[in-house]
PDB file of C-alpha atoms in Angstrom:
ATOM      1  CA  MET A   1       0.000   0.000   0.000  1.00 47.00           C
ATOM      2  CA  THR A   2       2.217   2.784  -1.197  1.00 44.00           C
ATOM      3  CA  THR A   3       0.669   6.149  -1.646  1.00 45.00           C
ATOM      4  CA  GLY A   4       2.904   7.963  -4.037  1.00 51.00           C
ATOM      5  CA  PRO A   5       4.358  11.144  -2.658  1.00 54.00           C
ATOM      6  CA  MET A   6       3.019  10.597   0.858  1.00 60.00           C
ATOM      7  CA  THR A   7       5.458   9.480   3.522  1.00 61.00           C
ATOM      8  CA  PRO A   8       4.907   8.313   7.095  1.00 57.00           C
ATOM      9  CA  PHE A   9       6.006  11.809   8.161  1.00 63.00           C
ATOM     10  CA  ASP A  10       3.035  13.419   6.438  1.00 67.00           C
ATOM     11  CA  HIS A  11       0.795  15.348   8.716  1.00 76.00           C
ATOM     12  CA  ARG A  12      -2.160  14.851   6.423  1.00 83.00           C
ATOM     13  CA  PRO A  13      -4.369  11.794   6.477  1.00 83.00           C
ATOM     14  CA  ASP A  14      -3.327   9.252   3.878  1.00 85.00           C
ATOM     15  CA  PRO A  15      -6.455   8.764   1.754  1.00 87.00           C
ATOM     16  CA  ARG A  16      -5.418   5.456   0.206  1.00 86.00           C
ATOM     17  CA  LEU A  17      -4.321   3.872   3.440  1.00 89.00           C
ATOM     18  CA  GLY A  18      -7.372   5.329   5.147  1.00 91.00           C
ATOM     19  CA  GLU A  19      -9.708   3.963   2.522  1.00 90.00           C
ATOM     20  CA  ALA A  20      -8.171   0.495   2.708  1.00 90.00           C
ATOM     21  CA  LEU A  21      -8.318   0.478   6.511  1.00 92.00           C
ATOM     22  CA  ARG A  22     -11.882   1.743   6.479  1.00 93.00           C
ATOM     23  CA  ALA A  23     -12.907  -1.086   4.163  1.00 91.00           C
ATOM     24  CA  ALA A  24     -11.078  -3.617   6.346  1.00 92.00           C
ATOM     25  CA  LEU A  25     -12.778  -2.401   9.521  1.00 94.00           C
ATOM     26  CA  GLU A  26     -16.184  -1.715   8.030  1.00 90.00           C
ATOM     27  CA  PRO A  27     -18.803  -3.142  10.364  1.00 86.00           C
ATOM     28  CA  GLY A  28     -21.976  -4.867   9.268  1.00 85.00           C
ATOM     29  CA  ASP A  29     -25.564  -3.743   9.512  1.00 90.00           C
ATOM     30  CA  GLN A  30     -25.599  -0.236  10.984  1.00 91.00           C
ATOM     31  CA  ALA A  31     -29.358  -0.031  11.453  1.00 94.00           C
ATOM     32  CA  ALA A  32     -29.424  -3.223  13.505  1.00 95.00           C
ATOM     33  CA  PHE A  33     -26.594  -1.966  15.683  1.00 96.00           C
ATOM     34  CA  VAL A  34     -28.276   1.399  16.284  1.00 95.00           C
ATOM     35  CA  ALA A  35     -31.546  -0.316  17.172  1.00 95.00           C
ATOM     36  CA  ARG A  36     -29.708  -2.620  19.562  1.00 95.00           C
ATOM     37  CA  VAL A  37     -27.971   0.241  21.371  1.00 96.00           C
ATOM     38  CA  VAL A  38     -31.120   2.355  21.624  1.00 94.00           C
ATOM     39  CA  ALA A  39     -33.043  -0.638  22.975  1.00 94.00           C
ATOM     40  CA  ALA A  40     -30.303  -1.342  25.525  1.00 94.00           C
ATOM     41  CA  ALA A  41     -30.375   2.296  26.633  1.00 92.00           C
ATOM     42  CA  ALA A  42     -34.118   2.117  27.172  1.00 87.00           C
ATOM     43  CA  ARG A  43     -33.876  -1.067  29.221  1.00 81.00           C
ATOM     44  CA  PRO A  44     -33.904  -0.477  32.977  1.00 70.00           C
ATOM     45  CA  ALA A  45     -30.963  -1.834  34.887  1.00 57.00           C
ATOM     46  CA  ARG A  46     -31.562  -5.451  35.765  1.00 49.00           C
ATOM     47  CA  THR A  47     -31.942  -6.300  39.413  1.00 45.00           C
ATOM     48  CA  LEU A  48     -29.109  -8.795  39.274  1.00 46.00           C
ATOM     49  CA  ASP A  49     -26.792  -6.191  37.783  1.00 55.00           C
ATOM     50  CA  VAL A  50     -27.630  -3.822  40.616  1.00 50.00           C
ATOM     51  CA  LEU A  51     -27.102  -6.532  43.217  1.00 53.00           C
ATOM     52  CA  ALA A  52     -23.830  -7.510  41.611  1.00 57.00           C
ATOM     53  CA  THR A  53     -22.698  -3.889  41.819  1.00 57.00           C
ATOM     54  CA  TRP A  54     -23.642  -3.739  45.468  1.00 58.00           C
ATOM     55  CA  ALA A  55     -21.878  -7.044  46.134  1.00 63.00           C
ATOM     56  CA  ARG A  56     -18.697  -5.774  44.465  1.00 66.00           C
ATOM     57  CA  ARG A  57     -18.806  -2.588  46.522  1.00 66.00           C
ATOM     58  CA  GLY A  58     -19.488  -4.531  49.739  1.00 70.00           C
ATOM     59  CA  LEU A  59     -16.637  -6.903  49.038  1.00 75.00           C
ATOM     60  CA  ALA A  60     -14.288  -4.028  48.340  1.00 77.00           C
ATOM     61  CA  ALA A  61     -15.339  -2.277  51.561  1.00 79.00           C
ATOM     62  CA  ALA A  62     -14.854  -5.483  53.585  1.00 81.00           C
ATOM     63  CA  MET A  63     -11.398  -5.996  52.100  1.00 83.00           C
ATOM     64  CA  ALA A  64     -10.458  -2.409  52.880  1.00 83.00           C
ATOM     65  CA  ALA A  65     -11.702  -2.761  56.453  1.00 82.00           C
ATOM     66  CA  ALA A  66      -9.778  -6.020  56.893  1.00 83.00           C
ATOM     67  CA  ALA A  67      -6.627  -4.410  55.539  1.00 83.00           C
ATOM     68  CA  ILE A  68      -6.968  -1.440  57.898  1.00 83.00           C
ATOM     69  CA  ALA A  69      -7.641  -3.724  60.875  1.00 81.00           C
ATOM     70  CA  GLY A  70      -4.654  -5.869  59.954  1.00 80.00           C
ATOM     71  CA  PHE A  71      -2.468  -2.802  59.710  1.00 78.00           C
ATOM     72  CA  LEU A  72      -3.592  -1.475  63.080  1.00 79.00           C
ATOM     73  CA  VAL A  73      -3.137  -4.825  64.834  1.00 76.00           C
ATOM     74  CA  GLY A  74       0.252  -5.363  63.236  1.00 75.00           C
ATOM     75  CA  ARG A  75       1.340  -1.852  64.145  1.00 69.00           C
ATOM     76  CA  GLY A  76       0.432  -2.452  67.783  1.00 62.00           C
ATOM     77  CA  GLY A  77       2.860  -5.360  67.954  1.00 53.00           C
ATOM     78  CA  GLU A  78       2.548  -8.298  70.299  1.00 54.00           C
ATOM     79  CA  PRO A  79       0.527  -7.419  73.337  1.00 52.00           C
ATOM     80  CA  ALA A  80       2.735  -7.482  76.348  1.00 51.00           C
ATOM     81  CA  THR A  81       2.616 -10.581  78.460  1.00 55.00           C
ATOM     82  CA  ILE A  82       3.568 -10.584  82.071  1.00 53.00           C
ATOM     83  CA  PRO A  83       7.315 -10.561  82.592  1.00 55.00           C
ATOM     84  CA  GLU A  84       8.637 -12.981  85.131  1.00 55.00           C
ATOM     85  CA  ASP A  85       9.996 -10.118  87.273  1.00 57.00           C
ATOM     86  CA  THR A  86       6.490  -8.796  87.744  1.00 54.00           C
ATOM     87  CA  LEU A  87       5.270 -12.214  88.761  1.00 53.00           C
ATOM     88  CA  ALA A  88       7.906 -12.623  91.395  1.00 55.00           C
ATOM     89  CA  PRO A  89       7.120  -9.661  93.589  1.00 52.00           C
ATOM     90  CA  THR A  90       7.706  -9.365  97.216  1.00 54.00           C
ATOM     91  CA  SER A  91       4.035  -9.739  97.965  1.00 54.00           C
ATOM     92  CA  ALA A  92       1.440 -12.147  96.563  1.00 53.00           C
ATOM     93  CA  GLY A  93      -1.049  -9.287  96.129  1.00 57.00           C
ATOM     94  CA  ALA A  94       1.010  -7.539  93.493  1.00 57.00           C
ATOM     95  CA  ALA A  95       1.302 -10.775  91.514  1.00 57.00           C
ATOM     96  CA  SER A  96      -2.445 -11.200  91.594  1.00 60.00           C
ATOM     97  CA  ILE A  97      -2.929  -7.653  90.279  1.00 62.00           C
ATOM     98  CA  ALA A  98      -0.492  -8.363  87.465  1.00 62.00           C
ATOM     99  CA  PHE A  99      -2.421 -11.516  86.552  1.00 59.00           C
ATOM    100  CA  VAL A 100      -5.692  -9.654  86.421  1.00 60.00           C
ATOM    101  CA  THR A 101      -4.494  -6.611  84.493  1.00 65.00           C
ATOM    102  CA  ALA A 102      -2.359  -8.404  81.879  1.00 64.00           C
ATOM    103  CA  ALA A 103      -3.678  -8.302  78.342  1.00 65.00           C
ATOM    104  CA  ARG A 104      -2.690 -11.926  77.768  1.00 68.00           C
ATOM    105  CA  PRO A 105      -2.394 -14.804  80.170  1.00 65.00           C
ATOM    106  CA  PRO A 106       1.158 -15.544  81.264  1.00 66.00           C
ATOM    107  CA  ASP A 107       3.068 -18.589  80.244  1.00 71.00           C
ATOM    108  CA  ALA A 108       2.123 -21.648  82.326  1.00 71.00           C
ATOM    109  CA  SER A 109       5.732 -22.214  83.416  1.00 72.00           C
ATOM    110  CA  VAL A 110       5.885 -18.672  84.798  1.00 66.00           C
ATOM    111  CA  VAL A 111       2.721 -19.228  86.786  1.00 63.00           C
ATOM    112  CA  PHE A 112       4.029 -22.552  88.099  1.00 67.00           C
ATOM    113  CA  THR A 113       7.377 -21.034  89.121  1.00 72.00           C
ATOM    114  CA  THR A 114       5.625 -18.162  90.841  1.00 65.00           C
ATOM    115  CA  LEU A 115       3.358 -20.478  92.749  1.00 65.00           C
ATOM    116  CA  VAL A 116       6.204 -22.722  93.801  1.00 69.00           C
ATOM    117  CA  ASN A 117       8.289 -19.758  94.942  1.00 71.00           C
ATOM    118  CA  GLY A 118       5.304 -18.283  96.767  1.00 62.00           C
ATOM    119  CA  SER A 119       4.627 -21.488  98.694  1.00 58.00           C
ATOM    120  CA  ARG A 120       8.176 -21.616 100.088  1.00 59.00           C
TER     121      ARG A 120
ATOM    122  CA  MET B   1     -39.979  15.540  19.468  1.00 43.00           C
ATOM    123  CA  GLN B   2     -39.844  13.854  16.074  1.00 45.00           C
ATOM    124  CA  PRO B   3     -36.546  12.297  15.076  1.00 43.00           C
ATOM    125  CA  GLU B   4     -35.035  13.596  11.867  1.00 43.00           C
ATOM    126  CA  PRO B   5     -34.936  11.162   8.973  1.00 44.00           C
ATOM    127  CA  PRO B   6     -31.687   9.180   8.869  1.00 44.00           C
ATOM    128  CA  SER B   7     -30.890  10.359   5.346  1.00 45.00           C
ATOM    129  CA  VAL B   8     -30.252  13.929   6.539  1.00 49.00           C
ATOM    130  CA  GLN B   9     -26.553  14.663   6.381  1.00 57.00           C
ATOM    131  CA  PRO B  10     -25.068  16.122   9.565  1.00 58.00           C
ATOM    132  CA  PRO B  11     -23.966  19.744   9.324  1.00 61.00           C
ATOM    133  CA  GLU B  12     -20.286  20.592   9.172  1.00 63.00           C
ATOM    134  CA  GLY B  13     -17.987  22.768  11.301  1.00 65.00           C
ATOM    135  CA  PRO B  14     -19.394  24.896  14.120  1.00 66.00           C
ATOM    136  CA  ALA B  15     -22.951  24.083  13.088  1.00 68.00           C
ATOM    137  CA  ARG B  16     -22.149  20.433  13.600  1.00 71.00           C
ATOM    138  CA  ILE B  17     -20.809  21.054  17.110  1.00 71.00           C
ATOM    139  CA  GLU B  18     -23.957  23.014  17.917  1.00 71.00           C
ATOM    140  CA  ASP B  19     -26.104  20.267  16.500  1.00 87.00           C
ATOM    141  CA  GLU B  20     -24.274  17.588  18.483  1.00 90.00           C
ATOM    142  CA  ALA B  21     -24.459  19.702  21.625  1.00 90.00           C
ATOM    143  CA  GLU B  22     -28.186  20.060  21.176  1.00 92.00           C
ATOM    144  CA  LEU B  23     -28.616  16.350  20.574  1.00 94.00           C
ATOM    145  CA  ALA B  24     -26.506  15.611  23.662  1.00 93.00           C
ATOM    146  CA  THR B  25     -28.557  18.014  25.780  1.00 92.00           C
ATOM    147  CA  ARG B  26     -31.774  16.451  24.588  1.00 94.00           C
ATOM    148  CA  ALA B  27     -30.423  12.941  25.117  1.00 93.00           C
ATOM    149  CA  ARG B  28     -29.367  13.875  28.634  1.00 91.00           C
ATOM    150  CA  ALA B  29     -32.883  15.110  29.295  1.00 92.00           C
ATOM    151  CA  GLY B  30     -34.191  11.680  28.326  1.00 90.00           C
ATOM    152  CA  ASP B  31     -34.953  12.199  24.642  1.00 92.00           C
ATOM    153  CA  ARG B  32     -34.430   8.739  23.193  1.00 91.00           C
ATOM    154  CA  ALA B  33     -34.720   9.949  19.615  1.00 93.00           C
ATOM    155  CA  ALA B  34     -31.872  12.400  20.181  1.00 94.00           C
ATOM    156  CA  PHE B  35     -29.740   9.646  21.658  1.00 95.00           C
ATOM    157  CA  GLY B  36     -30.631   7.498  18.653  1.00 95.00           C
ATOM    158  CA  ARG B  37     -29.439  10.250  16.322  1.00 94.00           C
ATOM    159  CA  LEU B  38     -26.115  10.456  18.123  1.00 95.00           C
ATOM    160  CA  VAL B  39     -25.709   6.693  17.978  1.00 96.00           C
ATOM    161  CA  GLU B  40     -26.630   6.680  14.318  1.00 95.00           C
ATOM    162  CA  ARG B  41     -24.130   9.425  13.550  1.00 95.00           C
ATOM    163  CA  PHE B  42     -21.222   7.948  15.475  1.00 96.00           C
ATOM    164  CA  ALA B  43     -21.883   4.210  15.262  1.00 96.00           C
ATOM    165  CA  PRO B  44     -19.767   3.599  12.144  1.00 96.00           C
ATOM    166  CA  GLN B  45     -16.633   5.197  13.548  1.00 94.00           C
ATOM    167  CA  ALA B  46     -17.183   3.821  17.045  1.00 97.00           C
ATOM    168  CA  ARG B  47     -17.491   0.316  15.631  1.00 97.00           C
ATOM    169  CA  ARG B  48     -14.426   0.715  13.414  1.00 96.00           C
ATOM    170  CA  VAL B  49     -12.291   2.020  16.271  1.00 96.00           C
ATOM    171  CA  ALA B  50     -13.501  -0.787  18.536  1.00 96.00           C
ATOM    172  CA  ARG B  51     -12.772  -3.324  15.815  1.00 95.00           C
ATOM    173  CA  ALA B  52      -9.282  -1.938  15.346  1.00 95.00           C
ATOM    174  CA  VAL B  53      -8.683  -2.675  19.022  1.00 95.00           C
ATOM    175  CA  LEU B  54     -10.480  -5.991  19.341  1.00 94.00           C
ATOM    176  CA  GLN B  55     -10.373  -7.542  15.843  1.00 89.00           C
ATOM    177  CA  ASP B  56     -13.424  -9.691  16.543  1.00 92.00           C
ATOM    178  CA  PRO B  57     -16.470  -7.854  15.122  1.00 93.00           C
ATOM    179  CA  HIS B  58     -18.847  -9.173  17.801  1.00 94.00           C
ATOM    180  CA  ASP B  59     -16.544  -8.120  20.617  1.00 94.00           C
ATOM    181  CA  ALA B  60     -16.129  -4.785  18.893  1.00 95.00           C
ATOM    182  CA  ASP B  61     -19.878  -4.221  18.689  1.00 96.00           C
ATOM    183  CA  ASP B  62     -20.269  -5.151  22.364  1.00 96.00           C
ATOM    184  CA  ALA B  63     -17.542  -2.654  23.281  1.00 96.00           C
ATOM    185  CA  ALA B  64     -19.077   0.043  21.078  1.00 97.00           C
ATOM    186  CA  GLN B  65     -22.459  -0.558  22.699  1.00 97.00           C
ATOM    187  CA  ASP B  66     -20.897  -0.372  26.184  1.00 96.00           C
ATOM    188  CA  ALA B  67     -19.291   2.896  25.163  1.00 97.00           C
ATOM    189  CA  PHE B  68     -22.552   4.440  23.947  1.00 97.00           C
ATOM    190  CA  LEU B  69     -24.328   3.414  27.146  1.00 96.00           C
ATOM    191  CA  ALA B  70     -21.468   4.761  29.268  1.00 96.00           C
ATOM    192  CA  ALA B  71     -21.573   7.999  27.281  1.00 96.00           C
ATOM    193  CA  LEU B  72     -25.294   8.303  27.931  1.00 95.00           C
ATOM    194  CA  VAL B  73     -24.680   7.994  31.667  1.00 94.00           C
ATOM    195  CA  LYS B  74     -21.796  10.491  31.540  1.00 94.00           C
ATOM    196  CA  LEU B  75     -23.443  13.061  29.273  1.00 94.00           C
ATOM    197  CA  ASP B  76     -23.358  15.625  32.066  1.00 93.00           C
ATOM    198  CA  GLN B  77     -19.551  15.551  31.777  1.00 94.00           C
ATOM    199  CA  TYR B  78     -19.616  16.464  28.085  1.00 94.00           C
ATOM    200  CA  ASP B  79     -18.661  20.074  27.325  1.00 93.00           C
ATOM    201  CA  PRO B  80     -21.157  21.208  24.639  1.00 90.00           C
ATOM    202  CA  ARG B  81     -18.709  23.840  23.349  1.00 90.00           C
ATOM    203  CA  ARG B  82     -16.486  21.063  22.058  1.00 90.00           C
ATOM    204  CA  PRO B  83     -17.090  18.486  19.332  1.00 91.00           C
ATOM    205  CA  PHE B  84     -18.842  15.368  20.521  1.00 94.00           C
ATOM    206  CA  GLY B  85     -16.722  12.938  18.485  1.00 94.00           C
ATOM    207  CA  PRO B  86     -13.415  13.121  20.376  1.00 95.00           C
ATOM    208  CA  TRP B  87     -15.237  12.936  23.716  1.00 96.00           C
ATOM    209  CA  LEU B  88     -17.116   9.839  22.595  1.00 97.00           C
ATOM    210  CA  MET B  89     -14.088   8.228  20.926  1.00 97.00           C
ATOM    211  CA  ARG B  90     -12.194   8.449  24.202  1.00 97.00           C
ATOM    212  CA  ILE B  91     -14.941   6.410  25.837  1.00 97.00           C
ATOM    213  CA  VAL B  92     -14.966   3.973  22.911  1.00 97.00           C
ATOM    214  CA  ALA B  93     -11.193   3.508  22.995  1.00 97.00           C
ATOM    215  CA  ASN B  94     -11.281   2.914  26.749  1.00 96.00           C
ATOM    216  CA  ALA B  95     -14.218   0.493  26.526  1.00 96.00           C
ATOM    217  CA  ALA B  96     -12.538  -1.507  23.770  1.00 96.00           C
ATOM    218  CA  THR B  97      -9.174  -1.531  25.540  1.00 94.00           C
ATOM    219  CA  ASP B  98     -10.800  -2.660  28.804  1.00 94.00           C
ATOM    220  CA  ARG B  99     -12.612  -5.440  27.007  1.00 94.00           C
ATOM    221  CA  ARG B 100      -9.390  -6.468  25.310  1.00 91.00           C
ATOM    222  CA  ARG B 101      -7.676  -6.706  28.697  1.00 89.00           C
ATOM    223  CA  ARG B 102     -10.508  -8.712  30.220  1.00 85.00           C
ATOM    224  CA  ARG B 103     -11.107 -11.233  27.517  1.00 76.00           C
ATOM    225  CA  THR B 104      -9.077 -14.340  26.954  1.00 55.00           C
ATOM    226  CA  VAL B 105      -6.421 -13.415  24.498  1.00 51.00           C
ATOM    227  CA  ARG B 106      -7.255 -14.909  21.164  1.00 49.00           C
ATOM    228  CA  GLN B 107      -4.438 -15.752  18.871  1.00 47.00           C
ATOM    229  CA  VAL B 108      -4.353 -13.794  15.673  1.00 47.00           C
ATOM    230  CA  GLU B 109      -4.726 -16.144  12.776  1.00 47.00           C
ATOM    231  CA  PRO B 110      -1.514 -16.317  10.768  1.00 46.00           C
ATOM    232  CA  LEU B 111      -1.764 -14.962   7.276  1.00 45.00           C
ATOM    233  CA  ALA B 112      -2.696 -17.542   4.690  1.00 49.00           C
ATOM    234  CA  PRO B 113       0.179 -18.316   2.315  1.00 46.00           C
ATOM    235  CA  GLU B 114      -1.700 -16.896  -0.654  1.00 47.00           C
ATOM    236  CA  LEU B 115      -1.934 -13.565   1.179  1.00 46.00           C
ATOM    237  CA  THR B 116       1.764 -13.258   1.731  1.00 43.00           C
ATOM    238  CA  GLY B 117       2.513 -12.974  -1.954  1.00 46.00           C
ATOM    239  CA  GLY B 118       3.696 -15.361  -4.594  1.00 44.00           C
ATOM    240  CA  GLY B 119       0.377 -17.075  -5.253  1.00 46.00           C
ATOM    241  CA  PRO B 120      -1.933 -16.465  -8.168  1.00 47.00           C
ATOM    242  CA  ARG B 121      -3.772 -13.163  -7.984  1.00 51.00           C
ATOM    243  CA  PRO B 122      -7.452 -13.755  -7.197  1.00 51.00           C
ATOM    244  CA  ASP B 123     -10.282 -11.825  -8.772  1.00 69.00           C
ATOM    245  CA  ARG B 124     -11.153  -8.293  -7.676  1.00 66.00           C
ATOM    246  CA  GLU B 125     -13.652  -9.154  -4.938  1.00 71.00           C
ATOM    247  CA  ALA B 126     -11.495 -11.864  -3.432  1.00 76.00           C
ATOM    248  CA  GLU B 127      -8.569  -9.484  -3.712  1.00 73.00           C
ATOM    249  CA  GLN B 128     -10.379  -6.847  -1.690  1.00 72.00           C
ATOM    250  CA  SER B 129     -11.348  -9.434   0.892  1.00 79.00           C
ATOM    251  CA  ALA B 130      -7.784 -10.675   1.094  1.00 82.00           C
ATOM    252  CA  LEU B 131      -6.528  -7.108   1.461  1.00 82.00           C
ATOM    253  CA  GLY B 132      -8.965  -6.639   4.323  1.00 86.00           C
ATOM    254  CA  ASP B 133      -7.680  -9.784   6.023  1.00 87.00           C
ATOM    255  CA  ARG B 134      -4.143  -8.672   5.495  1.00 86.00           C
ATOM    256  CA  LEU B 135      -4.786  -5.183   6.862  1.00 88.00           C
ATOM    257  CA  ARG B 136      -6.567  -6.495   9.938  1.00 91.00           C
ATOM    258  CA  ALA B 137      -3.706  -8.890  10.597  1.00 90.00           C
ATOM    259  CA  ALA B 138      -1.230  -6.062  10.085  1.00 90.00           C
ATOM    260  CA  LEU B 139      -3.172  -3.837  12.476  1.00 91.00           C
ATOM    261  CA  ALA B 140      -3.276  -6.627  15.038  1.00 91.00           C
ATOM    262  CA  GLU B 141       0.514  -6.643  15.099  1.00 90.00           C
ATOM    263  CA  LEU B 142       0.650  -3.010  16.163  1.00 94.00           C
ATOM    264  CA  PRO B 143       0.594  -1.936  19.801  1.00 94.00           C
ATOM    265  CA  ASN B 144      -2.906  -0.946  20.892  1.00 94.00           C
ATOM    266  CA  ARG B 145      -2.348   2.804  21.162  1.00 95.00           C
ATOM    267  CA  ARG B 146      -0.592   2.947  17.787  1.00 96.00           C
ATOM    268  CA  ARG B 147      -3.448   1.075  16.183  1.00 95.00           C
ATOM    269  CA  ILE B 148      -6.055   3.455  17.572  1.00 96.00           C
ATOM    270  CA  ALA B 149      -3.983   6.482  16.597  1.00 96.00           C
ATOM    271  CA  VAL B 150      -3.589   5.489  12.954  1.00 95.00           C
ATOM    272  CA  VAL B 151      -7.258   4.568  12.580  1.00 96.00           C
ATOM    273  CA  LEU B 152      -8.416   7.807  14.170  1.00 96.00           C
ATOM    274  CA  PHE B 153      -6.052   9.810  11.968  1.00 95.00           C
ATOM    275  CA  ASP B 154      -6.159   8.121   8.577  1.00 94.00           C
ATOM    276  CA  VAL B 155      -9.634   6.595   8.687  1.00 94.00           C
ATOM    277  CA  GLU B 156     -11.704   8.883  10.876  1.00 95.00           C
ATOM    278  CA  GLY B 157      -9.926  12.129  10.041  1.00 93.00           C
ATOM    279  CA  TYR B 158      -9.279  13.357  13.573  1.00 95.00           C
ATOM    280  CA  SER B 159      -6.449  15.828  14.047  1.00 94.00           C
ATOM    281  CA  HIS B 160      -3.349  15.046  16.060  1.00 94.00           C
ATOM    282  CA  ALA B 161      -4.589  17.400  18.781  1.00 94.00           C
ATOM    283  CA  GLU B 162      -7.942  15.622  18.970  1.00 95.00           C
ATOM    284  CA  ILE B 163      -6.294  12.211  19.082  1.00 96.00           C
ATOM    285  CA  ALA B 164      -4.030  13.477  21.863  1.00 96.00           C
ATOM    286  CA  GLN B 165      -7.158  14.438  23.766  1.00 94.00           C
ATOM    287  CA  ILE B 166      -8.813  11.075  23.047  1.00 96.00           C
ATOM    288  CA  LEU B 167      -5.811   9.000  24.099  1.00 96.00           C
ATOM    289  CA  GLY B 168      -4.672  11.302  26.886  1.00 96.00           C
ATOM    290  CA  ILE B 169      -1.137  11.580  25.505  1.00 96.00           C
ATOM    291  CA  PRO B 170       0.944  14.491  24.172  1.00 96.00           C
ATOM    292  CA  GLU B 171       0.416  15.562  20.577  1.00 94.00           C
ATOM    293  CA  GLY B 172       4.026  14.754  19.720  1.00 94.00           C
ATOM    294  CA  THR B 173       3.478  11.197  20.880  1.00 95.00           C
ATOM    295  CA  VAL B 174       0.434  10.931  18.625  1.00 96.00           C
ATOM    296  CA  ARG B 175       2.534  12.044  15.644  1.00 94.00           C
ATOM    297  CA  SER B 176       5.120   9.446  16.531  1.00 94.00           C
ATOM    298  CA  GLU B 177       2.505   6.705  16.937  1.00 95.00           C
ATOM    299  CA  VAL B 178       0.913   7.524  13.565  1.00 95.00           C
ATOM    300  CA  PHE B 179       4.318   7.625  11.909  1.00 94.00           C
ATOM    301  CA  HIS B 180       5.356   4.224  13.267  1.00 93.00           C
ATOM    302  CA  ALA B 181       1.983   2.669  12.485  1.00 94.00           C
ATOM    303  CA  ARG B 182       2.058   3.888   8.897  1.00 92.00           C
ATOM    304  CA  ARG B 183       5.599   2.720   8.390  1.00 89.00           C
ATOM    305  CA  ARG B 184       4.780  -0.732   9.723  1.00 87.00           C
ATOM    306  CA  LEU B 185       1.562  -1.030   7.741  1.00 89.00           C
ATOM    307  CA  ARG B 186       3.342   0.020   4.581  1.00 84.00           C
ATOM    308  CA  GLU B 187       6.097  -2.493   5.175  1.00 81.00           C
ATOM    309  CA  LEU B 188       3.561  -5.254   5.667  1.00 73.00           C
ATOM    310  CA  LEU B 189       1.631  -4.191   2.617  1.00 75.00           C
ATOM    311  CA  ALA B 190       4.552  -3.252   0.431  1.00 73.00           C
ATOM    312  CA  ASP B 191       4.038  -6.026  -2.070  1.00 66.00           C
ATOM    313  CA  TRP B 192       0.330  -5.375  -2.343  1.00 62.00           C
ATOM    314  CA  ARG B 193      -0.324  -3.195  -5.355  1.00 53.00           C
TER     315      ARG B 193
END
């Protein structure tokens, strides 16, 4: 498809190339296509389409919430457990307070050691 | 409001922009006939641009339809002082490109040996058909943006500035894309005279 004096640098449309491309891309029945589009535009949105849209939005919101929650939990780090020093206080009362106020239960071995030490 | 008969030729230049703006305003207000006129006016180029992107004519028509429906929803974003075509073609190009990304990639059929030269020259009609096949295959080898640029420029007659607006790229890039597309198409079609 050479077009005589025209070169790829030309800033004018190439009529011969354009005509050949137009013929190659020419679609079929225009009237049927127009009727199809106009009919589709007149059709109300189907319930399932609406529900699917809602479901997609809900899923996206849930994923975002999960990501934010994950970030916040991860940022907080491991909740502190009770260090052994705290559980070996001079008085049994302080140890009991530490047990009650700790965010996580202490390791069983720590509790056992504390109890054994306390009973001596 | 009565729709105008389809045989009426659209006006040219500023009158055309005004006419399209009026049709768009009426369509936005719910005038189905006005929307039909816009579809009728722009369907051929929308379908060609979509086909340049997607190759498959059914996919292309689905993408063109999606684009018209999306345009109808977004009509409030259309600036009536500007031509309707570039605004719509941007939606068409995006719809077709999205569909191309989503669909399972179909392999482009290799050119038949008789289309690559050397075989006996078929009659005129078969020749035209073969040229069409060859051009579509040649287009399919181009990167998507290049393909759209050359079709919008050489087939649809949009200016470089309008294509830049449609594709959201600088005008210089459009010139480069058209240049490379033409060069490649001419190489592929060099022996076709």
